Amino acid sequence: MGEVIDLHRSLKDGRPMEHAHMTLADREGEGFGGNPTTGNLLRFALAGIDTSLLIESFEGGCCMTGQSKMDPETLSMVMETIAKLERERLPLETKLALDQAGKFPMDLIRFMLGPDVALHLIFIPEEYGGLGAGATEIALVSERMARMDLAIATSFLAICLGMDPIRVGGTPEQRAKYITKIAEEGLIVAYGVTEPDAGSNVQALKTKAERVLDDAGNIIGYRLNGQKQFITNGGVADLYTILADTPDGPSFFVVEGGAEGLVPGKHEDKHGIRASDTCPLSLEDLFVPAENLLGRVEGQGLKQANQVFGYTRLMVATFGLGGGMASLERAIRYSKERIQFGGPLSEKQGYTHRLLVPHAVQLEAARAYIEWVGRRLDTVEEDLQVEGSIAKYFATEAGDAMANDGIQAFGGYGYIREYEVEKIKRDVKILTIYEGTSEIQRSIIAMFRMRETVRSKGGFYEEMAARALELPVSTGGPHLSDALKVLNDLILGARKAKLTRSQYVMFLLADMMTWCEVAFGLCRKAAEDSGERRYSRNCMEAVSRLFVCETLETVYVKGLRLSQGAGDEPVPALMGALSALPLAECLQGMLRDMDLVAAEFVA
């Protein structure tokens, strides 16, 4: 391990890479069975990726912000290693068998955590023996893992999630002890927060932690009793972070696997991500030493839990992107092979413009927004919790929509297990549920963005509109500027009419806010003069224009519901705001843009 970390640090310091490249080339033929410190593990020594996707920077804890970017060659090596892992250890036949059995692949996960691969080191800060880097790189790696298999990706997400309370809430000694141990021993970690009556509403916590005192009245430990539900890795973890209510409030505790009184329940027979381990936990007079209270202070658990939810939202967003892309790629490949009515499906607008292009546009919009949030996190910009919610909500819903139409794209074959698209659909659905449902994300988006709009007296979206207006016409930016202005008027008008007391109205606003902000990220990307493009500039501009059209349609339709149907009678001021939307003008050339996107994506 020391050799690996030294090599990684030399690369970050700008020292020559020739030796690293030579070693990798010399060892390429060893597969995954080479020497732990000089074989393929060197791929990860070159990596600099961290997990938490943190919204804020915390002392000794945040690995998502302020990190230097990975060398492109290094990132490419990491991606190649994941691809090699998929080819050699997780081909389609294995994925389908694991899915059918619904059994956690312990041997595979241990292999991935073992010294030959040590994939978990990507998700651990350098100071604790890992290879930490920034949000931009972890987003790319997370997307690739999701494209490989969402059940496996979820198992690794749970390791990161279980580690995050230690990172954000632990004392320096606790962080050094446990995170270093996870790095060195490749521990499987579980995050024990959800309960039968406390899902997204963590404040409904019922698990109790009773103080245990010595004869002098000093706290020597805690006795935990309660039930946990839907715990990923719950039946297989080596280490748990568990939230329980102490006399001074909810608090996190570290518990070793196998502890007396920690009783995993039956593995859940799930709709999707069946190869990930999900089970309930019973805590029956579970004794936890006082030194295992994270932070050594009671009552910090809810704050830490909210911080952890923020860390993982962007990662789950990348899972939505990855799952959606996995389905899209298979549908595109099938469209070229399937001959109907004298030609391939890829040449028929009824197929491409209905089942492929709209989803390709949404997924590229999600990618642009994820990249934008990642770059902001990497520059130590804080307080991006709403952006995390927007990314999670939009990307997971976009991925789920593509996965659903992926089945349709295959016709009857899509309903058969061996073609995988039905498995992808079952897997992707959980992304709109775990780590905060889409409904919770909409609540967060609407509440905080309305608060910011009111606080700034409309300045928040006015400024965004002004910046969109400066973007080239070819990106759709000026039309988006009009939509942002209308959105601003709708928010302020709905509040003045007291319509925002309705949760339904808040959800309508959340959708408009989400589409407008994602569109802004996409327009910005389409305007960038970058040589690192997945598609041509003309294609990206067409994608941007199409999504701006979709955004204007979203604002118009949901604005109509708001203005005409949300109150006892229509609100003329809101209807007047909608009249400023240049929807007809925006739609001009739509079919031409769809043809352009289809030609390049399906080529």
Coordinates of C-alpha atoms in Angstrom, one line a residue:
M1 CA 0.0 0.0 0.0
G2 CA 2.8 2.4 0.8
E3 CA 4.2 2.0 -2.7
V4 CA 0.9 2.7 -4.2
I5 CA 0.2 5.9 -2.2
D6 CA 3.7 7.2 -2.9
L7 CA 3.2 6.8 -6.6
H8 CA -0.1 8.6 -6.4
R9 CA 1.4 11.4 -4.5
S10 CA 4.3 11.8 -6.9
L11 CA 1.8 12.2 -9.7
K12 CA -0.2 14.8 -7.8
D13 CA 3.1 16.7 -7.2
G14 CA 3.8 16.8 -10.9
R15 CA 6.7 14.3 -10.9
P16 CA 7.3 12.2 -14.0
M17 CA 4.8 9.5 -15.0
E18 CA 7.0 7.4 -17.2
H19 CA 7.7 4.8 -14.5
A20 CA 4.0 4.5 -13.7
H21 CA 3.1 4.0 -17.4
M22 CA 5.8 1.5 -17.9
T23 CA 4.8 -0.5 -15.0
L24 CA 1.2 -0.6 -16.1
A25 CA 2.2 -1.6 -19.6
D26 CA 4.5 -4.3 -18.3
R27 CA 1.7 -5.7 -16.1
E28 CA -1.2 -5.4 -18.5
G29 CA -1.2 -9.1 -19.2
E30 CA -1.5 -10.1 -15.5
G31 CA -5.3 -9.4 -15.4
F32 CA -6.6 -8.9 -11.9
G33 CA -4.3 -11.5 -10.4
G34 CA -1.0 -9.6 -10.3
N35 CA 1.0 -8.4 -7.3
P36 CA -1.2 -6.3 -5.1
T37 CA 1.2 -3.4 -5.1
T38 CA 2.7 -3.5 -8.5
G39 CA 0.0 -5.1 -10.7
N40 CA -3.3 -3.6 -11.7
L41 CA -3.7 -2.0 -8.3
L42 CA -1.3 0.6 -9.7
R43 CA -4.2 1.8 -11.9
F44 CA -5.8 3.0 -8.7
A45 CA -2.6 4.4 -7.3
L46 CA -2.9 6.8 -10.2
A47 CA -6.4 7.8 -9.3
G48 CA -7.5 10.8 -7.3
I49 CA -11.2 10.4 -6.6
D50 CA -13.2 10.9 -3.5
T51 CA -16.7 9.9 -2.6
S52 CA -18.8 12.1 -0.6
L53 CA -19.9 14.7 -3.1
L54 CA -20.0 17.1 -0.3
I55 CA -22.1 20.2 -0.3
E56 CA -20.0 21.8 2.4
S57 CA -16.4 21.7 3.6
F58 CA -15.8 20.3 7.0
E59 CA -12.6 20.1 9.1
G60 CA -10.7 17.0 8.2
G61 CA -13.6 15.5 6.4
C62 CA -14.6 16.9 3.1
C63 CA -13.0 15.2 0.1
M64 CA -15.3 16.6 -2.5
T65 CA -14.2 20.2 -2.5
G66 CA -11.0 21.9 -3.1
Q67 CA -9.3 18.9 -4.7
S68 CA -7.0 19.0 -7.7
K69 CA -8.3 17.4 -10.9
M70 CA -7.0 13.9 -11.9
D71 CA -4.7 13.6 -14.8
P72 CA -6.8 12.6 -17.9
E73 CA -4.6 9.5 -18.4
T74 CA -5.2 8.5 -14.8
L75 CA -8.9 8.8 -15.1
S76 CA -8.8 6.8 -18.3
M77 CA -6.9 4.1 -16.5
V78 CA -9.6 3.9 -13.8
M79 CA -12.3 3.7 -16.4
E80 CA -10.5 1.0 -18.2
T81 CA -10.1 -1.0 -15.0
I82 CA -13.8 -0.8 -14.3
A83 CA -14.5 -1.9 -17.9
K84 CA -12.0 -4.8 -17.4
L85 CA -13.8 -5.8 -14.2
E86 CA -17.1 -5.9 -16.0
R87 CA -15.7 -8.0 -18.9
E88 CA -14.0 -10.5 -16.7
R89 CA -16.1 -10.7 -13.6
L90 CA -19.5 -9.3 -14.4
P91 CA -20.6 -10.2 -18.0
L92 CA -24.2 -10.2 -18.8
E93 CA -24.7 -13.8 -17.9
T94 CA -23.4 -13.2 -14.4
K95 CA -25.5 -10.1 -13.9
L96 CA -28.7 -11.9 -14.9
A97 CA -27.8 -14.9 -12.7
L98 CA -27.2 -12.6 -9.7
D99 CA -30.4 -10.7 -10.4
Q100 CA -32.4 -14.0 -10.6
A101 CA -30.9 -15.4 -7.4
G102 CA -31.4 -12.1 -5.6
K103 CA -28.2 -12.9 -3.6
F104 CA -25.4 -10.6 -2.5
P105 CA -22.2 -11.5 -4.4
M106 CA -19.9 -11.6 -1.5
D107 CA -17.0 -13.0 -3.4
L108 CA -17.2 -10.3 -6.1
I109 CA -17.5 -7.5 -3.6
R110 CA -14.6 -8.8 -1.5
F111 CA -12.6 -9.0 -4.7
M112 CA -13.4 -5.4 -5.6
L113 CA -12.4 -4.4 -2.1
G114 CA -9.3 -6.6 -2.0
P115 CA -5.7 -5.6 -2.8
D116 CA -5.8 -6.6 -6.5
V117 CA -8.5 -4.0 -7.3
A118 CA -9.0 -1.9 -4.1
L119 CA -11.8 0.1 -5.7
H120 CA -12.9 1.5 -2.4
L121 CA -9.7 3.5 -2.2
I122 CA -11.2 5.8 -4.9
F123 CA -13.8 6.8 -2.3
I124 CA -11.4 7.5 0.7
P125 CA -9.4 10.7 1.4
E126 CA -5.7 10.6 0.9
E127 CA -4.9 11.4 4.5
Y128 CA -6.5 8.1 5.6
G129 CA -4.8 5.9 3.1
G130 CA -7.1 6.5 0.1
L131 CA -6.7 8.3 -3.2
G132 CA -9.1 11.2 -2.7
A133 CA -9.9 13.7 -5.5
G134 CA -12.7 15.9 -6.6
A135 CA -16.4 15.8 -7.4
T136 CA -15.9 16.0 -11.1
E137 CA -14.0 12.7 -11.3
I138 CA -16.1 10.9 -8.8
A139 CA -19.2 11.8 -10.9
L140 CA -17.6 10.2 -14.0
V141 CA -16.6 7.0 -12.1
S142 CA -20.0 6.7 -10.4
E143 CA -21.7 7.0 -13.8
R144 CA -19.5 4.3 -15.2
M145 CA -20.2 2.0 -12.2
A146 CA -24.0 2.5 -12.7
R147 CA -23.7 1.7 -16.4
M148 CA -21.9 -1.5 -15.3
D149 CA -24.5 -2.6 -12.7
L150 CA -26.7 -0.6 -10.3
A151 CA -26.8 -3.2 -7.6
I152 CA -23.0 -3.3 -7.4
A153 CA -22.9 0.5 -7.6
T154 CA -25.4 0.7 -4.8
S155 CA -23.3 -1.6 -2.6
F156 CA -20.4 0.8 -3.0
L157 CA -22.6 3.8 -2.4
A158 CA -23.6 2.3 0.9
I159 CA -20.0 1.9 1.9
C160 CA -19.4 5.6 1.2
L161 CA -22.7 6.6 2.9
G162 CA -21.8 4.6 6.0
M163 CA -18.4 6.2 6.2
D164 CA -19.7 9.8 5.9
P165 CA -21.0 10.2 9.4
I166 CA -17.5 9.3 10.6
R167 CA -16.0 11.8 8.2
V168 CA -18.3 14.7 9.1
G169 CA -19.0 14.0 12.7
G170 CA -16.1 12.0 14.1
T171 CA -13.3 13.4 16.2
P172 CA -9.9 13.4 14.6
E173 CA -9.1 10.2 16.5
Q174 CA -12.3 8.5 15.4
R175 CA -11.7 9.5 11.8
A176 CA -8.1 8.2 11.8
K177 CA -9.1 5.0 13.5
Y178 CA -12.1 4.0 11.4
I179 CA -11.6 5.5 8.0
T180 CA -8.0 4.2 7.9
K181 CA -9.3 0.8 8.9
I182 CA -11.8 0.9 6.1
A183 CA -9.1 1.8 3.6
E184 CA -6.6 -0.8 4.8
E185 CA -8.9 -3.7 5.4
G186 CA -11.5 -3.1 2.7
L187 CA -14.4 -3.2 5.1
I188 CA -18.0 -3.3 4.0
V189 CA -19.9 -0.5 5.7
A190 CA -23.7 0.1 6.3
Y191 CA -25.6 3.2 7.2
G192 CA -28.3 2.6 9.8
V193 CA -30.8 5.5 9.7
T194 CA -34.0 4.5 8.0
E195 CA -36.7 3.0 10.3
P196 CA -40.2 1.5 9.6
D197 CA -41.8 4.8 10.5
A198 CA -38.9 7.1 9.7
G199 CA -37.9 7.2 6.0
S200 CA -37.3 10.6 4.5
N201 CA -38.6 12.1 7.8
V202 CA -35.5 11.3 9.9
Q203 CA -37.0 13.3 12.8
A204 CA -39.5 10.5 13.4
L205 CA -36.6 8.4 14.8
K206 CA -37.7 5.9 17.4
T207 CA -34.5 4.0 18.1
K208 CA -33.3 4.9 21.7
A209 CA -29.8 5.1 23.1
E210 CA -30.0 4.9 26.9
R211 CA -26.9 6.1 28.8
V212 CA -25.0 3.5 30.8
L213 CA -23.3 4.9 33.9
D214 CA -20.6 3.7 36.2
D215 CA -20.7 3.9 40.0
A216 CA -19.5 7.5 39.9
G217 CA -22.2 8.6 37.5
N218 CA -19.9 8.8 34.4
I219 CA -21.2 7.7 31.0
I220 CA -19.4 4.6 30.0
G221 CA -21.6 3.6 27.1
Y222 CA -25.1 3.4 25.6
R223 CA -27.6 0.7 25.3
L224 CA -29.4 0.8 21.9
N225 CA -32.9 -0.6 21.3
G226 CA -35.0 -0.2 18.1
Q227 CA -35.6 -1.3 14.5
K228 CA -33.9 -0.2 11.3
Q229 CA -35.4 -0.8 7.9
F230 CA -34.1 -1.1 4.3
I231 CA -30.4 -1.0 5.3
T232 CA -28.1 -1.6 2.3
N233 CA -25.3 -3.9 3.3
G234 CA -27.2 -4.5 6.6
G235 CA -26.7 -8.3 6.6
V236 CA -23.1 -8.3 5.4
A237 CA -21.4 -5.2 6.8
D238 CA -18.2 -5.3 8.9
L239 CA -19.0 -1.8 10.3
Y240 CA -22.2 0.2 10.9
T241 CA -23.0 3.8 11.6
I242 CA -26.3 3.8 13.5
L243 CA -28.5 6.8 14.4
A244 CA -30.2 6.6 17.7
D245 CA -32.0 9.0 20.1
T246 CA -30.0 9.9 23.2
P247 CA -31.3 12.0 26.1
D248 CA -29.8 15.1 24.4
G249 CA -31.0 14.2 20.9
P250 CA -30.3 11.9 17.9
S251 CA -26.7 10.8 17.6
F252 CA -24.5 8.5 15.5
F253 CA -22.7 5.5 16.9
V254 CA -20.1 3.3 15.3
V255 CA -20.8 -0.4 15.8
E256 CA -18.7 -3.4 14.8
G257 CA -20.3 -6.1 12.8
G258 CA -21.2 -9.2 14.9
A259 CA -21.7 -7.2 18.0
E260 CA -24.1 -8.9 20.5
G261 CA -27.5 -7.3 20.2
L262 CA -27.1 -6.3 16.6
V263 CA -29.4 -8.7 14.7
P264 CA -29.7 -8.5 10.9
G265 CA -33.1 -9.6 9.5
K266 CA -34.1 -11.5 6.4
H267 CA -32.6 -10.3 3.1
E268 CA -35.4 -8.4 1.2
D269 CA -36.8 -9.9 -2.0
K270 CA -36.7 -6.7 -4.0
H271 CA -38.1 -5.5 -7.4
G272 CA -34.7 -4.3 -8.6
I273 CA -31.0 -4.0 -7.5
R274 CA -31.6 -7.5 -6.3
A275 CA -27.9 -8.4 -6.0
S276 CA -27.4 -5.6 -3.4
D277 CA -28.0 -6.7 0.2
T278 CA -31.0 -5.0 1.9
C279 CA -32.4 -6.1 5.2
P280 CA -33.8 -4.8 8.5
L281 CA -31.8 -4.5 11.7
S282 CA -32.9 -5.2 15.2
L283 CA -31.1 -3.5 18.0
E284 CA -31.7 -5.5 21.2
D285 CA -29.9 -4.1 24.2
L286 CA -26.9 -3.4 22.0
F287 CA -24.1 -2.0 24.2
V288 CA -21.9 0.6 22.5
P289 CA -18.9 2.1 24.4
A290 CA -19.0 5.9 25.0
E291 CA -15.9 6.3 22.8
N292 CA -18.0 5.1 19.8
L293 CA -20.4 8.1 20.0
L294 CA -19.4 10.1 16.9
G295 CA -18.0 13.5 17.9
R296 CA -18.2 12.4 21.6
V297 CA -21.2 14.9 21.9
E298 CA -24.8 13.9 22.0
G299 CA -27.5 15.5 19.8
Q300 CA -25.5 16.1 16.6
G301 CA -27.0 13.3 14.6
L302 CA -29.7 15.1 12.6
K303 CA -27.3 17.8 11.5
Q304 CA -24.8 15.1 10.4
A305 CA -27.6 13.1 8.7
N306 CA -28.6 16.1 6.6
Q307 CA -25.0 16.7 5.7
V308 CA -24.6 13.1 4.6
F309 CA -27.8 13.2 2.5
G310 CA -26.3 16.3 0.8
Y311 CA -23.0 14.4 0.1
T312 CA -24.7 11.6 -1.8
R313 CA -27.3 13.4 -3.9
L314 CA -24.9 14.2 -6.7
M315 CA -23.6 10.6 -6.7
V316 CA -27.2 9.2 -7.0
A317 CA -27.8 11.7 -9.8
T318 CA -24.9 10.1 -11.7
F319 CA -26.4 6.7 -11.1
G320 CA -29.6 8.0 -12.8
L321 CA -27.5 9.2 -15.7
G322 CA -25.5 6.0 -15.9
G323 CA -28.6 3.8 -15.7
G324 CA -30.3 5.9 -18.4
M325 CA -27.3 5.7 -20.6
A326 CA -27.1 2.0 -20.2
S327 CA -30.6 1.6 -21.5
L328 CA -30.2 4.2 -24.3
E329 CA -27.0 2.6 -25.6
R330 CA -28.7 -0.8 -25.8
A331 CA -31.7 0.7 -27.5
I332 CA -29.5 2.5 -30.1
R333 CA -27.6 -0.7 -30.7
Y334 CA -30.8 -2.7 -31.2
S335 CA -32.3 0.0 -33.5
K336 CA -29.4 -0.6 -36.0
E337 CA -29.9 -4.4 -35.9
R338 CA -33.6 -4.7 -36.0
I339 CA -35.1 -4.6 -39.5
Q340 CA -38.8 -3.7 -39.9
F341 CA -40.7 -2.6 -42.9
G342 CA -37.7 -2.8 -45.2
G343 CA -35.1 -1.0 -43.1
P344 CA -33.5 -0.7 -39.6
L345 CA -35.5 1.0 -36.9
S346 CA -32.7 3.6 -36.6
E347 CA -33.9 5.1 -39.8
K348 CA -37.5 5.6 -38.7
Q349 CA -38.6 8.8 -37.1
G350 CA -41.5 7.1 -35.3
Y351 CA -38.8 5.1 -33.4
T352 CA -35.9 7.5 -33.0
H353 CA -37.9 10.7 -32.4
R354 CA -40.2 9.0 -29.9
L355 CA -38.0 6.5 -28.0
L356 CA -34.4 7.8 -28.4
V357 CA -34.0 11.5 -29.1
P358 CA -36.1 13.0 -26.3
H359 CA -34.3 10.8 -23.7
A360 CA -30.9 11.5 -25.2
V361 CA -31.6 15.2 -24.8
Q362 CA -32.7 14.9 -21.2
L363 CA -29.7 12.7 -20.3
E364 CA -27.3 15.2 -21.9
A365 CA -29.0 18.0 -19.9
A366 CA -28.6 16.0 -16.8
R367 CA -24.9 15.4 -17.6
A368 CA -24.3 19.1 -18.2
Y369 CA -25.9 20.0 -14.9
I370 CA -24.0 17.4 -13.0
E371 CA -20.7 18.6 -14.5
W372 CA -21.6 22.2 -13.6
V373 CA -22.3 21.3 -9.9
G374 CA -19.2 19.1 -9.7
R375 CA -17.0 22.0 -11.0
R376 CA -18.5 24.3 -8.4
L377 CA -17.9 21.8 -5.6
D378 CA -14.3 21.4 -6.8
T379 CA -13.7 25.1 -6.4
V380 CA -14.7 24.9 -2.7
E381 CA -18.1 26.6 -3.3
E382 CA -20.3 25.8 -0.4
D383 CA -24.1 25.7 0.3
L384 CA -25.1 23.8 -2.9
Q385 CA -27.7 21.6 -1.2
V386 CA -30.5 22.8 -3.5
E387 CA -28.3 22.1 -6.6
G388 CA -27.7 18.6 -5.3
S389 CA -31.5 18.1 -5.0
I390 CA -32.1 19.4 -8.5
A391 CA -29.4 17.1 -9.9
K392 CA -30.8 14.1 -8.0
Y393 CA -34.4 14.8 -8.9
F394 CA -33.9 15.5 -12.6
A395 CA -31.2 12.9 -13.4
T396 CA -33.0 10.0 -11.7
E397 CA -36.3 10.8 -13.2
A398 CA -34.7 11.2 -16.6
G399 CA -32.9 7.8 -16.2
D400 CA -36.1 6.1 -15.1
A401 CA -38.0 7.5 -18.1
M402 CA -35.3 6.3 -20.5
A403 CA -35.3 2.9 -18.8
N404 CA -39.0 2.6 -19.2
D405 CA -38.9 3.4 -22.9
G406 CA -35.9 1.1 -23.3
I407 CA -38.3 -1.8 -22.9
Q408 CA -40.6 -0.3 -25.4
A409 CA -37.7 0.2 -27.8
F410 CA -37.1 -3.6 -27.8
G411 CA -40.7 -4.4 -28.4
G412 CA -41.6 -7.9 -27.1
Y413 CA -37.9 -8.7 -26.6
G414 CA -37.6 -5.9 -24.1
Y415 CA -40.0 -7.8 -21.8
I416 CA -37.6 -10.8 -21.8
R417 CA -35.0 -11.0 -19.1
E418 CA -32.1 -12.0 -21.3
Y419 CA -32.1 -8.7 -23.1
E420 CA -31.3 -6.8 -19.8
V421 CA -33.3 -3.7 -20.5
E422 CA -36.1 -4.9 -18.2
K423 CA -33.6 -5.4 -15.5
I424 CA -32.2 -1.9 -16.0
K425 CA -35.7 -0.5 -15.6
R426 CA -36.2 -2.4 -12.4
D427 CA -32.9 -1.3 -11.1
V428 CA -33.2 2.4 -12.0
K429 CA -36.6 2.8 -10.3
I430 CA -35.0 2.8 -6.8
L431 CA -33.0 5.9 -7.7
T432 CA -36.1 8.0 -7.5
I433 CA -36.7 6.6 -4.0
Y434 CA -33.6 6.2 -2.0
E435 CA -31.5 9.0 -0.6
G436 CA -34.6 11.2 -0.6
T437 CA -37.6 10.5 -2.8
S438 CA -38.3 12.7 -5.8
E439 CA -41.1 14.3 -3.8
I440 CA -38.7 15.2 -1.0
Q441 CA -36.4 16.7 -3.5
R442 CA -39.2 18.8 -5.0
S443 CA -40.1 20.0 -1.5
I444 CA -36.5 21.1 -0.9
I445 CA -36.1 22.8 -4.3
A446 CA -39.4 24.7 -4.0
M447 CA -39.0 25.8 -0.4
F448 CA -35.4 27.0 -0.7
R449 CA -35.6 28.6 -4.1
M450 CA -38.8 30.4 -3.2
R451 CA -37.1 31.7 0.0
E452 CA -34.1 32.8 -2.1
T453 CA -36.3 34.5 -4.7
V454 CA -38.2 36.4 -2.0
R455 CA -35.1 37.3 -0.1
S456 CA -33.4 38.7 -3.2
K457 CA -36.7 40.4 -4.3
G458 CA -36.5 38.4 -7.5
G459 CA -32.8 39.0 -8.1
F460 CA -31.9 35.3 -8.0
Y461 CA -33.6 34.4 -11.2
E462 CA -33.3 37.8 -12.7
E463 CA -29.5 37.5 -12.6
M464 CA -29.7 34.0 -14.1
A465 CA -32.0 35.4 -16.9
A466 CA -29.5 38.1 -17.6
R467 CA -26.7 35.6 -18.0
A468 CA -28.8 33.3 -20.2
L469 CA -29.5 36.3 -22.4
E470 CA -25.8 36.7 -23.1
L471 CA -25.4 33.2 -24.4
P472 CA -25.4 32.6 -28.2
V473 CA -28.8 32.4 -29.9
S474 CA -27.7 29.0 -31.3
T475 CA -27.9 27.5 -27.7
G476 CA -31.4 28.7 -27.0
G477 CA -30.1 30.9 -24.2
P478 CA -32.1 34.0 -25.1
H479 CA -35.4 32.0 -25.1
L480 CA -34.4 30.5 -21.8
S481 CA -33.9 34.0 -20.5
D482 CA -37.5 34.7 -21.2
A483 CA -38.6 31.5 -19.4
L484 CA -36.5 32.5 -16.3
K485 CA -38.2 35.9 -16.2
V486 CA -41.6 34.3 -16.4
L487 CA -40.6 31.8 -13.7
N488 CA -39.6 34.6 -11.4
D489 CA -43.0 36.4 -11.9
L490 CA -44.8 33.1 -11.3
I491 CA -43.0 32.5 -8.0
L492 CA -43.6 36.0 -6.7
G493 CA -47.2 36.1 -8.0
A494 CA -48.1 32.7 -6.6
R495 CA -46.8 33.8 -3.2
K496 CA -48.7 37.1 -3.3
A497 CA -51.9 35.2 -4.2
K498 CA -51.2 32.9 -1.3
L499 CA -51.2 29.8 -3.6
T500 CA -47.9 28.6 -2.2
R501 CA -49.7 27.3 0.9
S502 CA -50.5 24.3 -1.3
Q503 CA -47.9 21.6 -1.6
Y504 CA -49.2 20.8 -5.1
V505 CA -48.4 24.4 -6.1
M506 CA -45.0 24.1 -4.6
F507 CA -44.4 21.0 -6.6
L508 CA -45.4 22.8 -9.8
L509 CA -42.9 25.5 -9.0
A510 CA -40.2 22.9 -8.2
D511 CA -40.6 21.4 -11.7
M512 CA -40.4 24.8 -13.4
M513 CA -37.3 25.7 -11.3
T514 CA -35.6 22.4 -12.0
W515 CA -36.1 22.5 -15.8
C516 CA -35.0 26.1 -16.0
E517 CA -31.8 25.6 -13.9
V518 CA -30.9 22.4 -15.7
A519 CA -31.5 24.2 -19.1
F520 CA -29.2 27.0 -18.0
G521 CA -26.4 24.5 -17.3
L522 CA -26.9 22.8 -20.7
C523 CA -26.9 26.2 -22.5
R524 CA -23.7 27.1 -20.8
K525 CA -22.1 23.8 -21.8
A526 CA -23.3 24.2 -25.4
A527 CA -21.7 27.6 -25.6
E528 CA -18.3 26.5 -24.3
D529 CA -15.5 26.3 -26.8
S530 CA -14.1 23.0 -25.6
G531 CA -12.2 20.4 -27.5
E532 CA -13.4 17.7 -25.2
R533 CA -16.8 17.1 -26.7
R534 CA -18.7 13.8 -26.8
Y535 CA -20.6 15.2 -29.8
S536 CA -20.1 17.9 -32.4
R537 CA -20.8 21.5 -31.5
N538 CA -23.8 21.6 -33.9
C539 CA -25.3 18.6 -32.2
M540 CA -24.8 20.0 -28.7
E541 CA -26.4 23.2 -29.7
A542 CA -29.4 21.3 -31.2
V543 CA -29.6 19.3 -27.9
S544 CA -29.6 22.6 -26.0
R545 CA -32.3 24.2 -28.2
L546 CA -34.5 21.1 -27.9
F547 CA -34.3 21.1 -24.1
V548 CA -34.9 24.8 -24.0
C549 CA -38.1 24.1 -25.9
E550 CA -39.0 21.4 -23.4
T551 CA -38.4 23.9 -20.6
L552 CA -40.6 26.5 -22.1
E553 CA -43.3 23.9 -22.5
T554 CA -42.9 22.9 -18.9
V555 CA -43.2 26.4 -17.7
Y556 CA -46.2 27.1 -19.8
V557 CA -48.2 23.9 -19.0
K558 CA -47.4 24.0 -15.3
G559 CA -47.9 27.8 -15.2
L560 CA -51.4 27.2 -16.7
R561 CA -52.2 24.8 -13.9
L562 CA -50.9 27.3 -11.4
S563 CA -52.8 30.3 -12.8
Q564 CA -56.0 28.6 -13.8
G565 CA -56.5 25.7 -11.5
A566 CA -54.7 26.3 -8.2
G567 CA -57.0 28.9 -6.7
D568 CA -60.7 29.4 -6.3
E569 CA -60.6 31.4 -9.5
P570 CA -58.0 32.1 -12.2
V571 CA -55.2 34.6 -11.4
P572 CA -55.0 37.1 -14.2
A573 CA -51.5 38.3 -13.2
L574 CA -50.1 34.8 -13.5
M575 CA -51.7 34.3 -16.9
G576 CA -50.3 37.6 -18.0
A577 CA -46.8 36.4 -17.1
L578 CA -47.2 33.3 -19.2
S579 CA -48.1 35.4 -22.3
A580 CA -44.5 36.6 -22.4
L581 CA -43.2 33.1 -23.2
P582 CA -41.9 32.9 -26.8
L583 CA -43.0 29.3 -27.1
A584 CA -44.1 29.4 -30.8
E585 CA -40.8 31.1 -31.8
C586 CA -38.8 28.6 -29.8
L587 CA -40.4 25.6 -31.5
Q588 CA -39.3 26.7 -35.0
G589 CA -36.9 24.2 -36.4
M590 CA -37.6 21.6 -33.8
L591 CA -37.9 18.7 -36.2
R592 CA -34.7 19.7 -38.0
D593 CA -32.9 19.7 -34.6
M594 CA -34.3 16.2 -33.8
D595 CA -33.1 14.9 -37.1
L596 CA -29.6 16.3 -36.4
V597 CA -29.5 14.7 -32.9
A598 CA -30.8 11.4 -34.2
A599 CA -28.2 11.4 -37.0
E600 CA -25.3 11.9 -34.6
F601 CA -26.5 9.8 -31.5
V602 CA -27.6 6.8 -33.6
A603 CA -24.7 7.0 -36.1

